XYZ file of C-alpha atoms in Angstrom:
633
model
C 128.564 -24.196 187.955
C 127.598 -25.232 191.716
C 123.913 -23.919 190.680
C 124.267 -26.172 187.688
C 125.152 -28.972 189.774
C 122.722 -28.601 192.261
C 119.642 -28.121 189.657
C 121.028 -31.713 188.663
C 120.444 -33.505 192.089
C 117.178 -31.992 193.107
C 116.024 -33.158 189.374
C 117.650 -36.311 190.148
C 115.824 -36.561 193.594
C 112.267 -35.298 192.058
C 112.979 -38.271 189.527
C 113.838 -41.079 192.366
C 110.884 -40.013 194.389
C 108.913 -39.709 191.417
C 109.891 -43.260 190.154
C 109.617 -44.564 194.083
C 105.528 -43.074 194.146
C 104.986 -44.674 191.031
C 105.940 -48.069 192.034
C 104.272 -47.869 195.401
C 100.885 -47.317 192.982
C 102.179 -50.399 190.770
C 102.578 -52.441 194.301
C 99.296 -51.103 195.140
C 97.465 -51.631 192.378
C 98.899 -55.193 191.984
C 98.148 -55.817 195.280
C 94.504 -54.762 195.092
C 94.199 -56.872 191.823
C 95.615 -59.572 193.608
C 92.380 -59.507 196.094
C 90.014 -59.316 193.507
C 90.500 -62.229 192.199
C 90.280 -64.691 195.113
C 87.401 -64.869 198.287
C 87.956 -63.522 201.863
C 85.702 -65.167 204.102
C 87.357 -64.493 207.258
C 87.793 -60.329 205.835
C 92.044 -61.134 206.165
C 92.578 -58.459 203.908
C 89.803 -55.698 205.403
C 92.039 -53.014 205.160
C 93.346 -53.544 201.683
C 91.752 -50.193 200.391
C 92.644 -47.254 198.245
C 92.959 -45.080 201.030
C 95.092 -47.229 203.107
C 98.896 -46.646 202.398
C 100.285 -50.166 200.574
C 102.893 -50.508 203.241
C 100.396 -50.599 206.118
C 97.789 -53.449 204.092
C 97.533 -56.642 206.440
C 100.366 -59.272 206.342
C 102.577 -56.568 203.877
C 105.830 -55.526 204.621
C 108.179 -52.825 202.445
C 111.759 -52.178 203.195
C 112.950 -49.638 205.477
C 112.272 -46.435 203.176
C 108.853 -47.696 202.247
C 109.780 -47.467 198.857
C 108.760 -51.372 197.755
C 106.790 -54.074 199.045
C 109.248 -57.017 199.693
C 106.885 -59.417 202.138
C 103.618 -60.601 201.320
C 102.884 -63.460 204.108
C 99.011 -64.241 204.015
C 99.533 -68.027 206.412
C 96.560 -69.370 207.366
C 94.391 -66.583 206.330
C 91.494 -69.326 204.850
C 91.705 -67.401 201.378
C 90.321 -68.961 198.151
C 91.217 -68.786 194.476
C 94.056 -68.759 191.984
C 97.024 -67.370 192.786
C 96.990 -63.730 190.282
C 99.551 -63.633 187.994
C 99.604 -60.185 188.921
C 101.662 -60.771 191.888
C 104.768 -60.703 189.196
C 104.659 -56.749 189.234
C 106.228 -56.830 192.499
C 109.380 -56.659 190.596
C 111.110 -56.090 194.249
C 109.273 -59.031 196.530
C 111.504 -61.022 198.260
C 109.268 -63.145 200.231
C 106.247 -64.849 199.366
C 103.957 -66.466 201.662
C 101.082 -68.239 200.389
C 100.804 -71.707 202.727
C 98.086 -72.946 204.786
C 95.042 -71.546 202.161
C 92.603 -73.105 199.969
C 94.111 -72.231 196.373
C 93.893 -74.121 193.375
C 95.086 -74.508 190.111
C 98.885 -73.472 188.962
C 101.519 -71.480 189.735
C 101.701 -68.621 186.923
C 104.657 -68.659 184.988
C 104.746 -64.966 185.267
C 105.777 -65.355 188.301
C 109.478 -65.889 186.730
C 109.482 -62.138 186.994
C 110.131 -61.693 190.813
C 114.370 -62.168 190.066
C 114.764 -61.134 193.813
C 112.697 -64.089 195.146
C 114.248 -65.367 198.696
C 111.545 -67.350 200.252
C 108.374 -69.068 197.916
C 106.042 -71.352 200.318
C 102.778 -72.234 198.479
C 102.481 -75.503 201.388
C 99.301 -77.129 202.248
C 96.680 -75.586 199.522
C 94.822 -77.330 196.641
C 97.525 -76.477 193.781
C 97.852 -78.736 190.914
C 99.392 -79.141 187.548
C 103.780 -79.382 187.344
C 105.561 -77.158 188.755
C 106.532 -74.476 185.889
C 110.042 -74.617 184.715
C 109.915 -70.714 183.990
C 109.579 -70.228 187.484
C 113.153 -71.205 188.039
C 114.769 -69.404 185.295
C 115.701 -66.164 187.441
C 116.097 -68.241 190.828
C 119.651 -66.556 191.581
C 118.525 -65.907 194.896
C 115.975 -68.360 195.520
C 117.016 -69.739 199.168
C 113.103 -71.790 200.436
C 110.933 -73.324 198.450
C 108.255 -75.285 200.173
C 105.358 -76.524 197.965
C 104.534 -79.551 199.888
C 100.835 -80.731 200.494
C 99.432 -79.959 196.956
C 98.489 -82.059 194.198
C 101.661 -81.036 192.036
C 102.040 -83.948 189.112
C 104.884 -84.722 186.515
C 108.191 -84.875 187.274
C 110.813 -82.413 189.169
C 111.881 -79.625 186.867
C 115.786 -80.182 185.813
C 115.612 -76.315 186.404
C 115.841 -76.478 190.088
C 119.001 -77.427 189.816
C 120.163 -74.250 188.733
C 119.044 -72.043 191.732
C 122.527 -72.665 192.994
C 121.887 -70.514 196.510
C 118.742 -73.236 197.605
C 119.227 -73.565 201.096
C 115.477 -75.809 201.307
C 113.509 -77.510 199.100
C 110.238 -79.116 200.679
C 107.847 -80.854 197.647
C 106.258 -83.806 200.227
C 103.231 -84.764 200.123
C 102.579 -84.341 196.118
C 102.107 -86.784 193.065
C 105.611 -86.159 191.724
C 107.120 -88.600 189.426
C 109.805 -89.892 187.965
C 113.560 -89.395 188.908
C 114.963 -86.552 190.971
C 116.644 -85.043 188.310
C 120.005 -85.082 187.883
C 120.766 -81.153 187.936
C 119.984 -81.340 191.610
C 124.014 -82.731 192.026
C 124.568 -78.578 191.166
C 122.850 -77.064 194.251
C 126.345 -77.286 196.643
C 124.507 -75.058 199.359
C 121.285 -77.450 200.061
C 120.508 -78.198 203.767
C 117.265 -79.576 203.907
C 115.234 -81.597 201.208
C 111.999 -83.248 201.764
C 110.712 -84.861 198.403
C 108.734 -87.494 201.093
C 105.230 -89.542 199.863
C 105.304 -88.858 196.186
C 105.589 -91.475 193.441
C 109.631 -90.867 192.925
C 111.479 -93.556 191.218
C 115.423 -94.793 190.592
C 117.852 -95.619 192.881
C 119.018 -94.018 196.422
C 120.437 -90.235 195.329
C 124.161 -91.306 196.386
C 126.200 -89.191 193.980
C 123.741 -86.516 195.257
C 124.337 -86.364 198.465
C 128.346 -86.176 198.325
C 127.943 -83.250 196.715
C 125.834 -81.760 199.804
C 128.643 -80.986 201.943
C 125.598 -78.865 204.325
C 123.290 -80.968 204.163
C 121.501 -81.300 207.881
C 117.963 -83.191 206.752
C 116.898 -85.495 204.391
C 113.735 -86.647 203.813
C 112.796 -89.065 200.971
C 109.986 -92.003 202.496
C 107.336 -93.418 200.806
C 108.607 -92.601 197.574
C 109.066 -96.200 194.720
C 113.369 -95.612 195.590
C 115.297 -98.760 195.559
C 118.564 -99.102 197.149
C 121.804 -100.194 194.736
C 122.325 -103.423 193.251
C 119.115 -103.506 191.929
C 117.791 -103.226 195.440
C 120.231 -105.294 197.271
C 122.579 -102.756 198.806
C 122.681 -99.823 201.221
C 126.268 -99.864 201.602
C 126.779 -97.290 198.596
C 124.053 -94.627 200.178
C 124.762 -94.448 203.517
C 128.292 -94.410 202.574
C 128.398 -91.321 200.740
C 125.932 -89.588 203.575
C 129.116 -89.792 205.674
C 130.670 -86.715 203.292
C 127.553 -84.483 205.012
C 129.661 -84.020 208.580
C 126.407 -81.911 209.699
C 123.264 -84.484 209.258
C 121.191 -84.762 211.648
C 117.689 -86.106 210.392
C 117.523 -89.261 207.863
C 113.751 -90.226 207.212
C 113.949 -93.681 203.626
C 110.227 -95.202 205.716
C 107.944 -97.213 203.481
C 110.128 -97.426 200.945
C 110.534 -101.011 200.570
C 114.490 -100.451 200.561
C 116.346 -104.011 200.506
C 119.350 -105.332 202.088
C 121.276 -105.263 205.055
C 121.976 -102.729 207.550
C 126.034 -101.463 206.482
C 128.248 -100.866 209.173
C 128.261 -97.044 207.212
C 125.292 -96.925 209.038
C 126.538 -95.404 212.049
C 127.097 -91.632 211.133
C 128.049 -89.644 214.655
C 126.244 -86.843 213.957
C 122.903 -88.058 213.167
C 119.914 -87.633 215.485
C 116.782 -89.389 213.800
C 117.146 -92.698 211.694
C 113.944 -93.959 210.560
C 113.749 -97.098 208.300
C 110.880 -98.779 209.017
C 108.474 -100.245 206.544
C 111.274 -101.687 204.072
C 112.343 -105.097 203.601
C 116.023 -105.387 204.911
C 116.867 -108.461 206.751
C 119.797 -109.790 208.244
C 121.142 -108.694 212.153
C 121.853 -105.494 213.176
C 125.765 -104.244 212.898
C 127.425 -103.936 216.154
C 128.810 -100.771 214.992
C 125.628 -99.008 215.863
C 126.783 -98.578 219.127
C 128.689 -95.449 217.282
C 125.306 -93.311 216.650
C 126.333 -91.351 219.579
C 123.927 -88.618 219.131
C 120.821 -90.672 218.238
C 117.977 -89.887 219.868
C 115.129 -91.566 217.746
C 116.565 -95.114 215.808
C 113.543 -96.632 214.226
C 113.883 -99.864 212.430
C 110.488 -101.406 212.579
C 108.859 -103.530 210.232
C 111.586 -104.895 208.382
C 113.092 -108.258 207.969
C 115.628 -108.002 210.694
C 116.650 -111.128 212.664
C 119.615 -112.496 215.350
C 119.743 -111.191 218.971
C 119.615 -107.345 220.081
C 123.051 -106.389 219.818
C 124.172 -104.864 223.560
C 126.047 -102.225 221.690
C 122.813 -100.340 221.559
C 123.349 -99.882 225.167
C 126.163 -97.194 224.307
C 123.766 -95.156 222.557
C 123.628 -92.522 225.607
C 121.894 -89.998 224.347
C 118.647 -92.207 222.975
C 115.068 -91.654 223.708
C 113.122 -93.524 221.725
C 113.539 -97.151 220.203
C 111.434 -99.005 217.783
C 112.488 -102.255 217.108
C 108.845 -104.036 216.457
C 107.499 -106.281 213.969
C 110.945 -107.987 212.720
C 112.155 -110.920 213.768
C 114.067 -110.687 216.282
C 115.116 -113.864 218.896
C 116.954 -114.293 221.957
C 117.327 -112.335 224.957
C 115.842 -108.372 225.926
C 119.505 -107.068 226.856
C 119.543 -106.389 229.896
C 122.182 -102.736 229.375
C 119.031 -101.046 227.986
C 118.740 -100.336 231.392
C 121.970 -97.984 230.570
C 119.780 -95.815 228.651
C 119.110 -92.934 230.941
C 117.001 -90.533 228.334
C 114.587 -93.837 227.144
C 111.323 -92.684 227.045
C 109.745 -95.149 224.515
C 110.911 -98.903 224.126
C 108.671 -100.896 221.109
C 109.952 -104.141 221.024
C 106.642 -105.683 219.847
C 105.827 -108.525 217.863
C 109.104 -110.006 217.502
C 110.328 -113.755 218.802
C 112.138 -112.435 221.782
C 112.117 -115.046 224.785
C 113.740 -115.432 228.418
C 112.510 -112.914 231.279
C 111.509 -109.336 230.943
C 114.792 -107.918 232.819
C 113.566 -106.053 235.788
C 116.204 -103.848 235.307
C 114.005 -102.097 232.882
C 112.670 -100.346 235.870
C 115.549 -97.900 236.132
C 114.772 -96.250 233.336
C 112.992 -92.973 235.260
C 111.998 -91.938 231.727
C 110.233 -94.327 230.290
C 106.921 -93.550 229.395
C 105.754 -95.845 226.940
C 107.138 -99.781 227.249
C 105.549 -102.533 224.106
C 106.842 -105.720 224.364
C 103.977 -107.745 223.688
C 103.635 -110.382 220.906
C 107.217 -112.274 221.766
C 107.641 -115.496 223.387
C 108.725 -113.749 226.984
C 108.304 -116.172 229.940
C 108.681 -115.871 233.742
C 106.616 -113.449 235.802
C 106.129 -109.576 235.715
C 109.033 -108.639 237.541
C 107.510 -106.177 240.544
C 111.199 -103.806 239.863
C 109.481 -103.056 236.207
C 106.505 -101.458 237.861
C 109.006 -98.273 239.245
C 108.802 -96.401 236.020
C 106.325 -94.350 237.813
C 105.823 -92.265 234.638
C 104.506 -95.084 232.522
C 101.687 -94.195 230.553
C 101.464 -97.103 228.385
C 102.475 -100.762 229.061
C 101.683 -103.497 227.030
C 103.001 -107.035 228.205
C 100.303 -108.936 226.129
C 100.448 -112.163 224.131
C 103.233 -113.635 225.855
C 103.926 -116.881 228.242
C 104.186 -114.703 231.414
C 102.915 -116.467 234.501
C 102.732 -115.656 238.495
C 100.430 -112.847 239.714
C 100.322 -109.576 238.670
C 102.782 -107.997 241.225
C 101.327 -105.818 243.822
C 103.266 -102.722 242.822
C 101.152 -101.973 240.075
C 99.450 -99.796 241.987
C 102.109 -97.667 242.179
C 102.008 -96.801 238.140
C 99.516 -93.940 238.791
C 100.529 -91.919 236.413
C 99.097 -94.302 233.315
C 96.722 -92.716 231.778
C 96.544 -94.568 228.325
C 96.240 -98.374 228.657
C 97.542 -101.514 230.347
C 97.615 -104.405 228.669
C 98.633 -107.761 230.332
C 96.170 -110.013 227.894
C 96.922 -114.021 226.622
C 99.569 -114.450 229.275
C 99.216 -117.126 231.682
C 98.886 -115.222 235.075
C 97.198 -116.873 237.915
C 95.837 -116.427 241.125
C 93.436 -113.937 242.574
C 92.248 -110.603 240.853
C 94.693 -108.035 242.632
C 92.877 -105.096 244.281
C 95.866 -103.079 243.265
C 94.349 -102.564 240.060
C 91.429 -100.629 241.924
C 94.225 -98.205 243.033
C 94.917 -97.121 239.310
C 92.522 -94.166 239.295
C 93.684 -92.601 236.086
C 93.908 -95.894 233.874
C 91.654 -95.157 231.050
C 92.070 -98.407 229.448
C 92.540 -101.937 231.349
C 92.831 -105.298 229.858
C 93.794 -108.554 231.060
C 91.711 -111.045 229.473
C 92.856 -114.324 228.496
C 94.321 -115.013 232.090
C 93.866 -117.784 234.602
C 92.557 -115.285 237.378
C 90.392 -115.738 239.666
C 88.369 -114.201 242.541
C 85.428 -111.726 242.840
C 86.596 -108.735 241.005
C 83.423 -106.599 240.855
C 83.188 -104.883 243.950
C 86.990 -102.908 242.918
C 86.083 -101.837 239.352
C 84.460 -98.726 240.672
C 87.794 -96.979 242.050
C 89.122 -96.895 238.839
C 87.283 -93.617 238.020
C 89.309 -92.083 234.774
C 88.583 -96.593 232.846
C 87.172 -95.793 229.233
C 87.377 -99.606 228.112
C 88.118 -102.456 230.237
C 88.198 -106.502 229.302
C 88.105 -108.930 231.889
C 87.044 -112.082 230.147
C 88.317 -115.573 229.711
C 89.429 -116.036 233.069
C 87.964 -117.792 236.270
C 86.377 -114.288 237.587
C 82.864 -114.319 239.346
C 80.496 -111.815 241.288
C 77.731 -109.323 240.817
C 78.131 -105.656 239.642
C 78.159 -103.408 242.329
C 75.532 -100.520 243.205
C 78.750 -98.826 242.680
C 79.652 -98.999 239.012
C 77.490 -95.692 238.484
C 81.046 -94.340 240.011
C 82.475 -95.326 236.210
C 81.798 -92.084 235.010
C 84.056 -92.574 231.388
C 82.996 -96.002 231.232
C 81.145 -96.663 228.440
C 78.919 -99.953 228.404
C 80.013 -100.700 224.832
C 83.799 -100.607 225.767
C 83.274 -103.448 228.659
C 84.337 -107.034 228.026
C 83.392 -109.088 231.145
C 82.843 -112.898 229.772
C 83.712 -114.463 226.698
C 83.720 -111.397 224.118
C 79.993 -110.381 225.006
C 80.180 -106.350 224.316
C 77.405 -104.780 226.192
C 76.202 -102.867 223.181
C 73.130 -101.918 224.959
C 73.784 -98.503 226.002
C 72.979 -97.264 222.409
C 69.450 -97.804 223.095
C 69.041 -96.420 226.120
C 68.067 -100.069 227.750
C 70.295 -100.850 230.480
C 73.972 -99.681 231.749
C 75.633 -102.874 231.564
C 74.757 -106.367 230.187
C 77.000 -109.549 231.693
C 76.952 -112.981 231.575
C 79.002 -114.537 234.114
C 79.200 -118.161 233.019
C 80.383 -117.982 229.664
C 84.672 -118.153 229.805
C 84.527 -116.631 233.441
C 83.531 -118.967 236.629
C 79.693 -119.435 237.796
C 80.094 -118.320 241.052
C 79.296 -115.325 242.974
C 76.565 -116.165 245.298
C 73.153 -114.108 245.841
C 72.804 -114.258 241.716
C 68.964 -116.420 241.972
C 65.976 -114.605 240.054
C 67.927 -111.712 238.240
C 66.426 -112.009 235.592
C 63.100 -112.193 236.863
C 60.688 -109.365 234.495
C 62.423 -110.137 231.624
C 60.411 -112.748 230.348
C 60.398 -116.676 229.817
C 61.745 -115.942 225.619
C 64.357 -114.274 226.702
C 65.506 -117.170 229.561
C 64.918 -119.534 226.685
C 66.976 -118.079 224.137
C 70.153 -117.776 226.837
C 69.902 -121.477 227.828
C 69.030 -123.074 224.526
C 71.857 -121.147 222.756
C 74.778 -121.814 225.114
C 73.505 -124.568 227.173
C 75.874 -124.119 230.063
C 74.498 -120.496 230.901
C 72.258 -120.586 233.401
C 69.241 -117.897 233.058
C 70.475 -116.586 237.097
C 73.696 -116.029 235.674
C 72.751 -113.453 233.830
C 73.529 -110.656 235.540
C 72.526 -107.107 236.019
C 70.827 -105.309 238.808
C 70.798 -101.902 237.701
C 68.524 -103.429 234.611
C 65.991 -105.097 237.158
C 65.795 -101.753 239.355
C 64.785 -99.395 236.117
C 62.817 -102.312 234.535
C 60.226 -102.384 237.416
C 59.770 -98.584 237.436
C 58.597 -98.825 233.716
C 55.064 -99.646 231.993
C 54.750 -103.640 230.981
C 55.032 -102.299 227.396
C 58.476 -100.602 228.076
C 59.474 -103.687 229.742
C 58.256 -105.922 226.423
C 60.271 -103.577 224.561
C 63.449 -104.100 226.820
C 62.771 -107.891 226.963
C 62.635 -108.093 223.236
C 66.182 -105.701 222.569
C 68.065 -107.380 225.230
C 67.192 -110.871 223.266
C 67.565 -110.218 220.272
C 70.971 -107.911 221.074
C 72.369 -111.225 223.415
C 71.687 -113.271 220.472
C 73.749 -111.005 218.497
C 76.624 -111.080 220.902
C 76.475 -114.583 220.638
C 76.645 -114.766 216.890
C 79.162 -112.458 217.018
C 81.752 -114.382 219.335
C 81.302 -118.172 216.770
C 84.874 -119.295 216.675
C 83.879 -119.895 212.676
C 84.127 -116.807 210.698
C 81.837 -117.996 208.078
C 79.363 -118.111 211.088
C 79.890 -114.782 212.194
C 77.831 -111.672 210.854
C 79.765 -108.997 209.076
C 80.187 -105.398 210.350
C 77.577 -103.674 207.917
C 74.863 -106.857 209.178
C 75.405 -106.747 212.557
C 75.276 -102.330 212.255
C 71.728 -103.017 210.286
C 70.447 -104.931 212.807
C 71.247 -102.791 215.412
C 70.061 -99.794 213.616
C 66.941 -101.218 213.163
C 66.619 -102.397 217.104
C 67.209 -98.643 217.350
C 64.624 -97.385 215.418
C 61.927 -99.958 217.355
C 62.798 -98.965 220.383
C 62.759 -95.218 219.390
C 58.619 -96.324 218.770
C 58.936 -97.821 215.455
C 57.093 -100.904 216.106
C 56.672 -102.187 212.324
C 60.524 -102.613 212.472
C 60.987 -106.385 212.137
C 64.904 -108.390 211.866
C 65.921 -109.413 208.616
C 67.545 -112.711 208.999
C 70.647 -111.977 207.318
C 72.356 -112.742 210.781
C 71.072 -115.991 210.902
C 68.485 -114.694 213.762
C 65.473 -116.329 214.257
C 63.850 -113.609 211.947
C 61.104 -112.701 214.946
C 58.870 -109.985 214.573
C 59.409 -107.304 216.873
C 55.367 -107.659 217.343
C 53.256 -107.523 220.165
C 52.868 -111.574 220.077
């Protein structure tokens, strides 16, 4: 009997291992099919041979006995093609990594097959069509799907709704339409869901979410969602967001949601709030001092109106506030200075008035500071200027007067812009400025400073763009400017909005004309513009009268001009014209007497081509140019 029994389990084993070899081959062989059908270009799947055991093929995994694949992950591998129906035989894959590829077309139904599905991530590829209901009909222990950044169309399928284990569902990014369906109230375990930039309609999914007990992120902007009450109320919504005791992430942007902010609003747990880009107006609720954990609360372009509430002070744990483009009046409260973790303050283009609070400058954080476009008055106070770790500040469009404190110089570690523009600051250019060595971008045009500024320019050594015009500024550029390594001629406003575009061409580093917006001074200016030519001393006086042909400045021109032939110099007398004429044009306070973009960029392409030796190259006069021939006359 015991030799009976043991005949029995040795058959029994020869069977399992038998059964076990055979569907290793099946893996195999749909693996191999699988690579047939779609290009390598990078060789990701070299080693996907015959001869090569299936459990050691590139970006496969099997379980612990090697007895079944259960992994295929092929990320960012560059492949291209349809995804092989073929993958279905994998009766035992648990995990399927596609994203990050180049395939098209749909997912195969077949794929319904693969009953032990965990994870399914087709993201970022070129898949279109709807996503097949099929698919879902074994989705017992479907946990992750992420088909986001694809060209899915149609609506949701209903059948989602019935892979009750669904821990993620990510479909962003896609042409989706319609309504999320209303099966999706079944899936009790859901913790994230990103349905984001689609073409989803119907109102706010409130009866949804009370029935996500887990959920921790939710995701829905730029979708055609209205908010209850036929777009009137967010009361409902957030409401029933309060039954999801773990949320943390909230993303409704560019949704064009209406109402007013509910006092729901303030859910403890949450950590990111984004609702910019909608229409709700009305102040915002005191009780948002109770979004204790917030770190990001963005409210920007929106409707709102009435003062800052102070209660945002209490929100200890913030680090970055967007508050811009609403309406907003009244005072910048002066308890944001409470805010110890503020790294980002956007308070821009609002109707906020009084003083900047200098308190401001106890915030050892902040890095990025927008309050331009308000109706702030008083001077820059010099305490702002100790947020040493500022990397962008932008004060611009404002009523600010005084003089630019001297502590600016102590912001050394901007390295993105600083923007003090249409204020009303006075008094001599500060050589502080000069000490900002890593400011890449400087602007404060639109001023009433005054003083030689020139002979400072060249410390700043990191400047990309920098605008100095309409103030009272005079002086020569310096031997030094050469020290500008970043600069580029094109980015430089110096006097009334004249771009020196001449760097293109090779003609000159810098073209400025002192008198126009910016004072006439600056002494030792007589004959610069000697070698140039009487047409183009003609053209700069008979065009803006007040310009005097000395006050055109720029020596570094004058040195290179004398070292060239006279028909190099004709050639650089003619482009510099023709190219100041343009920057006149350019800067009429008349639009209809401006040239547009694609004239002004033909123009300048064919200045171009003459100077590159083209010399039958003549200007069309759709500028309103004097049409001369770029002859030798």
């Amino acid at each position: 009997m015991a030799y009976i029994r043991l005949f029995f389990i040795l058959l029994l084993l020869r069977l399992v291992s038998a059964y076990q070899h055979h569907s290793l081959l099946q893996d195999k062989a749909a693996l191999l099919a699988f690579k047939k059908s779609i290009l390598d270009p990078t060789s990701a799947l070299a080693n996907w041979k015959d001869d090569v055991h299936v459990c050691n093929f590139t970006r496969i995994k099997c379980n612990e006995q090697h007895h079944r694949v259960m992994e295929i992950d092929l990320s960012s591998s560059q492949l291209v093609g349809k995804i092989s129906p073929f993958i279905s035989n994998l009766t035992r894959l648990r995990r399927l990594k596609l994203n990050e590829n180049q395939f098209y077309g749909t997912i195969p139904p077949e794929l319904s097959s693969l009953r032990y599905l965990i994870v399914f991530i087709v993201m970022d590829n070129n898949l279109t069509g709807t996503l097949p209901p099929s698919f879902f009909s074994n989705c017992s222990n479907l946990k992750v799907i992420d088909a986001s950044l694809n060209y899915f169309t149609g609506q949701i399928p209903a059948q989602i709704g019935d892979c009750a284990t669904l821990w993620s569902l990510n479909l962003y990014n896609n042409n989706f339409t319609g309504q999320l369906p209303a099966s999706f109230t079944n899936i009790t375990s859901l913790s994230s869901l990103d349905v984001g930039y689609n073409f989803l309609s119907g109102e706010l999914p409130s009866d949804m979410v009370r029935n996500w007990p887990n959920l921790t992120n939710l995701y829905l902007s730029y979708n055609n969602m209205s908010s209850h009450g036929n777009n009137t109320n967010l009361y409902p919504f957030f409401a029933a967001l309060r039954n999801c005791t773990d949320l943390k992430e909230v993303a409704l942007d560019g949704m064009g949601l209406g109402g007013t902010l509910p006092s729901s609003i303030a859910h403890p747990s949450l950590k990111f709030l984004d609702l910019q880009a909608n229409r709700i107006f009305g102040p915002i609720p005191r009780e948002i001092g109770n979004l204790s954990n917030i770190t990001e609360l963005s409210l920007t372009s929106n409707l709102l109106n009435g003062a800052i509430p102070e209660e945002i002070s209490l929100l200890s744990m913030l680090e970055r506030l967007f508050l811009s483009h609403n309406f907003f009046s009244g005072r910048i409260p002066v308890t944001l200075s409470k805010l110890k973790h503020l790294g980002l303050v956007d308070l821009a283009n609002n109707k906020l008035s009084g003083e900047i609070p200098g308190s401001l400058g106890d915030l050892g954080q902040l890095s990025y500071l927008f309050l331009n476009n308000n109706l702030l008055s008083g001077s820059i106070p010099s305490k702002l200027l100790n947020c040493e770790n500022l990397y962008k500040l932008d004060l611009s469009y404002n009523q600010l007067i005084g003089r630019i404190p001297p502590q600016i110089a102590e912001l050394r570690e901007i390295r993105i812009f600083i923007n003090l523009s249409h204020n009303h600051l006075q008094g001599p250019w500060p050589i502080e400025l000069s000490k900002l060595a890593n400011v890449l971008e400087m602007d404060i045009s639109s001023n009433n400073l005054s003083g030689n500024i020139f002979p400072q320019i060249s410390s700043c050594i990191a400047v990309t763009t920098i605008n100095f015009s309409h103030n009272s500024l005079q002086g020569l550029l310096p031997d030094s400017l050469g020290d500008l390594r970043n600069l580029q001629p094109s980015n430089v406003l110096l006097n009334d909005d004249m771009t020196a575009l001449v760097s293109d061409f090779g003609i000159a580093r810098l073209l400025m004309t002192v008198g126009a917006g910016n004072g006439g001074g600056g002494g030792g200016g007589g004959g610069v513009i000697e070698n140039m030519g009487n047409s183009t001393a003609n053209m700069l006086t008979g065009s803006i009268g007040y310009i005097a042909p000395e006050k055109v400045v720029d020596s570094c021109l004058i040195r290179a001009s004398r070292d060239q032939s006279a028909e190099v110099r004709r050639m650089w007398e003619v482009a510099i014209g023709e190219l100041i004429e343009l920057g006149i044009l350019c800067t009429q306070e008349t639009p209809s007497n401006r040239p547009t973009m694609l004239d002004a960029a033909d123009d300048l392409d064919r200045l171009k081509r003459y100077l590159s030796g083209d010399t039958t190259v003549t200007f069309a006069s759709s500028l309103g140019f004097s049409s001369s021939t770029l002859s030798n006359d």
